Amino acid sequence: MQILKDVASTRRFIQTQKQAGKTIGLVPTMGALHAGHLNLVSQCVAENNVAVASIFVNPIQFNNATDLAKYPRTLAADTALLKDAGCHAVFCPDAETMYQHKPIVSLDFGLLDKVLEGEFRPGHFSGVGVVVSKLFNILQPDVAYFGQKDFQQFLIIKQLVDDLNFPVKLICADIVREADGLAMSSRNQRLNHEARIQAASIYKMLQSSARQLGIKNFEVIKQEAEAELERQGIRLEYLALADRHTLKTLETFSPAAPSVLLVAVYVGDVRLIDNILV
Ligand code: AMP
């Protein structure tokens, strides 16, 4: 497996593969890899001649300095996992390589980056859009793999690709969960034993809220969800029902309209997100 750290040698590697007629698949990550990431990598390996993963903790998408500082970094273990998964190359630049200066360019995604994560993490999706654009320009993938776990992020990237004509096919893979239902996340590593047990209630709440849609008023569902999470020591930041394509938030559930139920919580000082299609 090639370890690529600087832009010039990465471009040479990609150019060689392209000249040989190889297709390139990309799995962008921030590292601290788990089975959710590896599922994307397996799909990428199966569907492309060359599978590239990127590992880069992107500073400009963090609006909380503590979250950035505490984000787990496990590069040696990650590269071993990628090699075992059959990945052909990993692009793992440092922050100075990606940003010689703080980018002047920022991106506005309209409603898509104003609601939900965008509301609680101002600037986050502009940072995501900038780094994904840089990764697409450097690595020139034919196909890029993302997870439904970051549902809003996928819609943002889809908009980016549509609006700016990136020649990339996007794949959105299902959420991989722990046995107790908790969505796998690099941030789960930061949960202590007690918090990890409490965190299982996030997905249980999502499932029970989804079952009650159309039976109870959504405002009532939300209040009950908040109370249930509070009993588990979890603080609800938002629980929202939204249109699956536009993310326009909905006050009432209609079975005919494809929607998504999205949640963000704090378990101690660890912020976790999850969602379920309804
Ligand atoms: P991250 O390293 O958190 O930036 O995630 C890299 C990619 O893996 C993103 O496209 C995520 O949506 C995806 N991902 C993260 N967790 C999961 C999961 N539990 N199941 C599926 N995909 C995931």
PDB file of N, CA, C and O and ligand atoms in Angstrom, residues 27-37 39-40 56 61 71 145-151 153 157 173-177 182-187, ligand 1:
ATOM      1  N   VAL A  27     -12.213   6.923  -0.523  1.00  0.00           N
ATOM      2  CA  VAL A  27     -12.960   6.957   0.741  1.00  0.00           C
ATOM      3  C   VAL A  27     -12.334   8.045   1.616  1.00  0.00           C
ATOM      4  O   VAL A  27     -11.282   7.820   2.220  1.00  0.00           O
ATOM      5  N   PRO A  28     -12.959   9.226   1.678  1.00  0.00           N
ATOM      6  CA  PRO A  28     -12.396  10.272   2.542  1.00  0.00           C
ATOM      7  C   PRO A  28     -12.759  10.016   4.011  1.00  0.00           C
ATOM      8  O   PRO A  28     -13.923   9.731   4.326  1.00  0.00           O
ATOM      9  N   THR A  29     -11.765  10.089   4.897  1.00  0.00           N
ATOM     10  CA  THR A  29     -12.028   9.899   6.336  1.00  0.00           C
ATOM     11  C   THR A  29     -11.175  10.863   7.154  1.00  0.00           C
ATOM     12  O   THR A  29     -10.237  11.469   6.635  1.00  0.00           O
ATOM     13  N   MET A  30     -11.515  10.910   8.454  1.00  0.00           N
ATOM     14  CA  MET A  30     -10.669  11.660   9.381  1.00  0.00           C
ATOM     15  C   MET A  30      -9.895  10.688  10.276  1.00  0.00           C
ATOM     16  O   MET A  30      -9.379  11.078  11.332  1.00  0.00           O
ATOM     17  N   GLY A  31      -9.849   9.415   9.879  1.00  0.00           N
ATOM     18  CA  GLY A  31      -9.063   8.441  10.635  1.00  0.00           C
ATOM     19  C   GLY A  31      -9.788   7.917  11.854  1.00  0.00           C
ATOM     20  O   GLY A  31     -11.003   8.064  11.983  1.00  0.00           O
ATOM     21  N   ALA A  32      -9.002   7.295  12.788  1.00  0.00           N
ATOM     22  CA  ALA A  32      -9.579   6.551  13.922  1.00  0.00           C
ATOM     23  C   ALA A  32     -10.612   5.570  13.363  1.00  0.00           C
ATOM     24  O   ALA A  32     -11.785   5.579  13.737  1.00  0.00           O
ATOM     25  N   LEU A  33     -10.133   4.739  12.450  1.00  0.00           N
ATOM     26  CA  LEU A  33     -11.023   3.927  11.621  1.00  0.00           C
ATOM     27  C   LEU A  33     -11.731   2.837  12.416  1.00  0.00           C
ATOM     28  O   LEU A  33     -11.177   2.247  13.346  1.00  0.00           O
ATOM     29  N   HIS A  34     -12.974   2.581  12.022  1.00  0.00           N
ATOM     30  CA  HIS A  34     -13.796   1.529  12.637  1.00  0.00           C
ATOM     31  C   HIS A  34     -14.489   0.767  11.511  1.00  0.00           C
ATOM     32  O   HIS A  34     -14.279   1.063  10.313  1.00  0.00           O
ATOM     33  N   ALA A  35     -15.360  -0.169  11.886  1.00  0.00           N
ATOM     34  CA  ALA A  35     -15.992  -1.038  10.876  1.00  0.00           C
ATOM     35  C   ALA A  35     -16.854  -0.254   9.883  1.00  0.00           C
ATOM     36  O   ALA A  35     -17.051  -0.704   8.756  1.00  0.00           O
ATOM     37  N   GLY A  36     -17.373   0.910  10.293  1.00  0.00           N
ATOM     38  CA  GLY A  36     -18.165   1.747   9.369  1.00  0.00           C
ATOM     39  C   GLY A  36     -17.290   2.237   8.219  1.00  0.00           C
ATOM     40  O   GLY A  36     -17.671   2.165   7.045  1.00  0.00           O
ATOM     41  N   HIS A  37     -16.089   2.719   8.567  1.00  0.00           N
ATOM     42  CA  HIS A  37     -15.154   3.157   7.522  1.00  0.00           C
ATOM     43  C   HIS A  37     -14.734   1.964   6.654  1.00  0.00           C
ATOM     44  O   HIS A  37     -14.659   2.069   5.421  1.00  0.00           O
ATOM     45  N   ASN A  39     -16.195  -0.730   5.971  1.00  0.00           N
ATOM     46  CA  ASN A  39     -17.259  -1.154   5.058  1.00  0.00           C
ATOM     47  C   ASN A  39     -17.205  -0.320   3.770  1.00  0.00           C
ATOM     48  O   ASN A  39     -17.343  -0.851   2.662  1.00  0.00           O
ATOM     49  N   LEU A  40     -16.961   0.986   3.910  1.00  0.00           N
ATOM     50  CA  LEU A  40     -16.823   1.850   2.724  1.00  0.00           C
ATOM     51  C   LEU A  40     -15.592   1.429   1.915  1.00  0.00           C
ATOM     52  O   LEU A  40     -15.630   1.378   0.685  1.00  0.00           O
ATOM     53  N   PHE A  56      -7.437  12.637   7.076  1.00  0.00           N
ATOM     54  CA  PHE A  56      -7.050  14.024   7.342  1.00  0.00           C
ATOM     55  C   PHE A  56      -8.073  14.634   8.301  1.00  0.00           C
ATOM     56  O   PHE A  56      -9.264  14.705   7.977  1.00  0.00           O
ATOM     57  N   GLN A  61     -13.133  22.429   9.447  1.00  0.00           N
ATOM     58  CA  GLN A  61     -14.531  22.030   9.629  1.00  0.00           C
ATOM     59  C   GLN A  61     -14.900  21.896  11.099  1.00  0.00           C
ATOM     60  O   GLN A  61     -16.021  21.534  11.442  1.00  0.00           O
ATOM     61  N   TYR A  71      -9.905  15.081  19.057  1.00  0.00           N
ATOM     62  CA  TYR A  71     -10.298  14.117  18.025  1.00  0.00           C
ATOM     63  C   TYR A  71      -9.250  12.997  17.981  1.00  0.00           C
ATOM     64  O   TYR A  71      -8.052  13.274  17.904  1.00  0.00           O
ATOM     65  N   TYR A 145     -16.919   7.458  -1.846  1.00  0.00           N
ATOM     66  CA  TYR A 145     -17.815   6.733  -0.924  1.00  0.00           C
ATOM     67  C   TYR A 145     -17.974   7.506   0.375  1.00  0.00           C
ATOM     68  O   TYR A 145     -16.982   7.880   1.016  1.00  0.00           O
ATOM     69  N   PHE A 146     -19.241   7.695   0.758  1.00  0.00           N
ATOM     70  CA  PHE A 146     -19.555   8.389   2.004  1.00  0.00           C
ATOM     71  C   PHE A 146     -20.586   7.558   2.764  1.00  0.00           C
ATOM     72  O   PHE A 146     -21.202   6.650   2.196  1.00  0.00           O
ATOM     73  N   GLY A 147     -20.810   7.897   4.039  1.00  0.00           N
ATOM     74  CA  GLY A 147     -21.751   7.137   4.856  1.00  0.00           C
ATOM     75  C   GLY A 147     -23.015   7.926   5.138  1.00  0.00           C
ATOM     76  O   GLY A 147     -22.965   9.146   5.312  1.00  0.00           O
ATOM     77  N   GLN A 148     -24.121   7.202   5.223  1.00  0.00           N
ATOM     78  CA  GLN A 148     -25.403   7.824   5.593  1.00  0.00           C
ATOM     79  C   GLN A 148     -25.367   8.364   7.025  1.00  0.00           C
ATOM     80  O   GLN A 148     -26.157   9.212   7.412  1.00  0.00           O
ATOM     81  N   LYS A 149     -24.393   7.865   7.796  1.00  0.00           N
ATOM     82  CA  LYS A 149     -24.225   8.341   9.178  1.00  0.00           C
ATOM     83  C   LYS A 149     -24.191   9.877   9.211  1.00  0.00           C
ATOM     84  O   LYS A 149     -24.762  10.499  10.093  1.00  0.00           O
ATOM     85  N   ASP A 150     -23.492  10.470   8.220  1.00  0.00           N
ATOM     86  CA  ASP A 150     -23.439  11.933   8.109  1.00  0.00           C
ATOM     87  C   ASP A 150     -24.379  12.335   6.971  1.00  0.00           C
ATOM     88  O   ASP A 150     -23.941  12.761   5.903  1.00  0.00           O
ATOM     89  N   PHE A 151     -25.663  12.183   7.240  1.00  0.00           N
ATOM     90  CA  PHE A 151     -26.679  12.328   6.193  1.00  0.00           C
ATOM     91  C   PHE A 151     -26.632  13.705   5.540  1.00  0.00           C
ATOM     92  O   PHE A 151     -26.651  13.845   4.316  1.00  0.00           O
ATOM     93  N   GLN A 153     -24.185  15.800   5.507  1.00  0.00           N
ATOM     94  CA  GLN A 153     -22.914  15.958   4.780  1.00  0.00           C
ATOM     95  C   GLN A 153     -23.031  15.370   3.376  1.00  0.00           C
ATOM     96  O   GLN A 153     -22.524  15.935   2.402  1.00  0.00           O
ATOM     97  N   ILE A 157     -22.401  17.347  -0.138  1.00  0.00           N
ATOM     98  CA  ILE A 157     -21.399  16.939  -1.134  1.00  0.00           C
ATOM     99  C   ILE A 157     -22.068  16.688  -2.488  1.00  0.00           C
ATOM    100  O   ILE A 157     -21.511  17.019  -3.540  1.00  0.00           O
ATOM    101  N   ALA A 173     -23.351   4.886   1.648  1.00  0.00           N
ATOM    102  CA  ALA A 173     -23.472   3.536   2.234  1.00  0.00           C
ATOM    103  C   ALA A 173     -24.237   3.580   3.557  1.00  0.00           C
ATOM    104  O   ALA A 173     -24.218   4.588   4.268  1.00  0.00           O
ATOM    105  N   ASP A 174     -24.879   2.458   3.871  1.00  0.00           N
ATOM    106  CA  ASP A 174     -25.685   2.340   5.101  1.00  0.00           C
ATOM    107  C   ASP A 174     -24.850   2.585   6.361  1.00  0.00           C
ATOM    108  O   ASP A 174     -23.628   2.409   6.349  1.00  0.00           O
ATOM    109  N   ILE A 175     -25.547   2.887   7.446  1.00  0.00           N
ATOM    110  CA  ILE A 175     -24.875   3.113   8.728  1.00  0.00           C
ATOM    111  C   ILE A 175     -24.498   1.755   9.350  1.00  0.00           C
ATOM    112  O   ILE A 175     -25.350   0.870   9.444  1.00  0.00           O
ATOM    113  N   VAL A 176     -23.248   1.629   9.752  1.00  0.00           N
ATOM    114  CA  VAL A 176     -22.816   0.421  10.466  1.00  0.00           C
ATOM    115  C   VAL A 176     -22.939   0.708  11.966  1.00  0.00           C
ATOM    116  O   VAL A 176     -22.499   1.769  12.433  1.00  0.00           O
ATOM    117  N   ARG A 177     -23.560  -0.242  12.680  1.00  0.00           N
ATOM    118  CA  ARG A 177     -23.851  -0.033  14.105  1.00  0.00           C
ATOM    119  C   ARG A 177     -23.163  -1.073  14.986  1.00  0.00           C
ATOM    120  O   ARG A 177     -22.872  -2.174  14.529  1.00  0.00           O
ATOM    121  N   LEU A 182     -25.757   1.447  18.713  1.00  0.00           N
ATOM    122  CA  LEU A 182     -25.036   2.729  18.613  1.00  0.00           C
ATOM    123  C   LEU A 182     -24.317   2.825  17.257  1.00  0.00           C
ATOM    124  O   LEU A 182     -23.605   1.901  16.863  1.00  0.00           O
ATOM    125  N   ALA A 183     -24.544   3.918  16.543  1.00  0.00           N
ATOM    126  CA  ALA A 183     -23.857   4.117  15.256  1.00  0.00           C
ATOM    127  C   ALA A 183     -22.356   4.219  15.516  1.00  0.00           C
ATOM    128  O   ALA A 183     -21.922   4.959  16.412  1.00  0.00           O
ATOM    129  N   MET A 184     -21.579   3.467  14.751  1.00  0.00           N
ATOM    130  CA  MET A 184     -20.127   3.549  14.942  1.00  0.00           C
ATOM    131  C   MET A 184     -19.642   4.956  14.614  1.00  0.00           C
ATOM    132  O   MET A 184     -20.124   5.578  13.664  1.00  0.00           O
ATOM    133  N   SER A 185     -18.713   5.449  15.414  1.00  0.00           N
ATOM    134  CA  SER A 185     -18.164   6.784  15.225  1.00  0.00           C
ATOM    135  C   SER A 185     -16.792   6.830  15.872  1.00  0.00           C
ATOM    136  O   SER A 185     -16.578   6.205  16.926  1.00  0.00           O
ATOM    137  N   SER A 186     -15.878   7.569  15.265  1.00  0.00           N
ATOM    138  CA  SER A 186     -14.547   7.719  15.867  1.00  0.00           C
ATOM    139  C   SER A 186     -14.673   8.354  17.255  1.00  0.00           C
ATOM    140  O   SER A 186     -13.885   8.058  18.151  1.00  0.00           O
ATOM    141  N   ARG A 187     -15.670   9.211  17.422  1.00  0.00           N
ATOM    142  CA  ARG A 187     -15.844   9.897  18.707  1.00  0.00           C
ATOM    143  C   ARG A 187     -16.301   8.941  19.813  1.00  0.00           C
ATOM    144  O   ARG A 187     -16.187   9.274  20.994  1.00  0.00           O
TER     145      ARG A 187
HETATM  146  P1  AMP B   1     -15.279  10.507   9.349  1.00  0.00           P
HETATM  147  O1  AMP B   1     -13.960   9.840   9.517  1.00  0.00           O
HETATM  148  O2  AMP B   1     -16.094  10.563  10.596  1.00  0.00           O
HETATM  149  O3  AMP B   1     -15.177  11.831   8.629  1.00  0.00           O
HETATM  150  O4  AMP B   1     -16.116   9.566   8.373  1.00  0.00           O
HETATM  151  C1  AMP B   1     -15.631   9.218   7.088  1.00  0.00           C
HETATM  152  C2  AMP B   1     -16.744   8.606   6.312  1.00  0.00           C
HETATM  153  O5  AMP B   1     -17.198   7.425   6.950  1.00  0.00           O
HETATM  154  C3  AMP B   1     -17.964   9.537   6.184  1.00  0.00           C
HETATM  155  O6  AMP B   1     -18.498   9.460   4.878  1.00  0.00           O
HETATM  156  C4  AMP B   1     -18.908   8.963   7.209  1.00  0.00           C
HETATM  157  O7  AMP B   1     -20.263   9.214   6.902  1.00  0.00           O
HETATM  158  C5  AMP B   1     -18.594   7.492   7.121  1.00  0.00           C
HETATM  159  N1  AMP B   1     -18.990   6.831   8.356  1.00  0.00           N
HETATM  160  C6  AMP B   1     -18.670   7.206   9.617  1.00  0.00           C
HETATM  161  N2  AMP B   1     -19.272   6.400  10.506  1.00  0.00           N
HETATM  162  C7  AMP B   1     -19.996   5.505   9.801  1.00  0.00           C
HETATM  163  C8  AMP B   1     -20.848   4.410  10.148  1.00  0.00           C
HETATM  164  N3  AMP B   1     -21.096   4.086  11.420  1.00  0.00           N
HETATM  165  N4  AMP B   1     -21.419   3.714   9.158  1.00  0.00           N
HETATM  166  C9  AMP B   1     -21.184   4.039   7.860  1.00  0.00           C
HETATM  167  N5  AMP B   1     -20.395   5.049   7.454  1.00  0.00           N
HETATM  168  C10 AMP B   1     -19.810   5.775   8.419  1.00  0.00           C
END
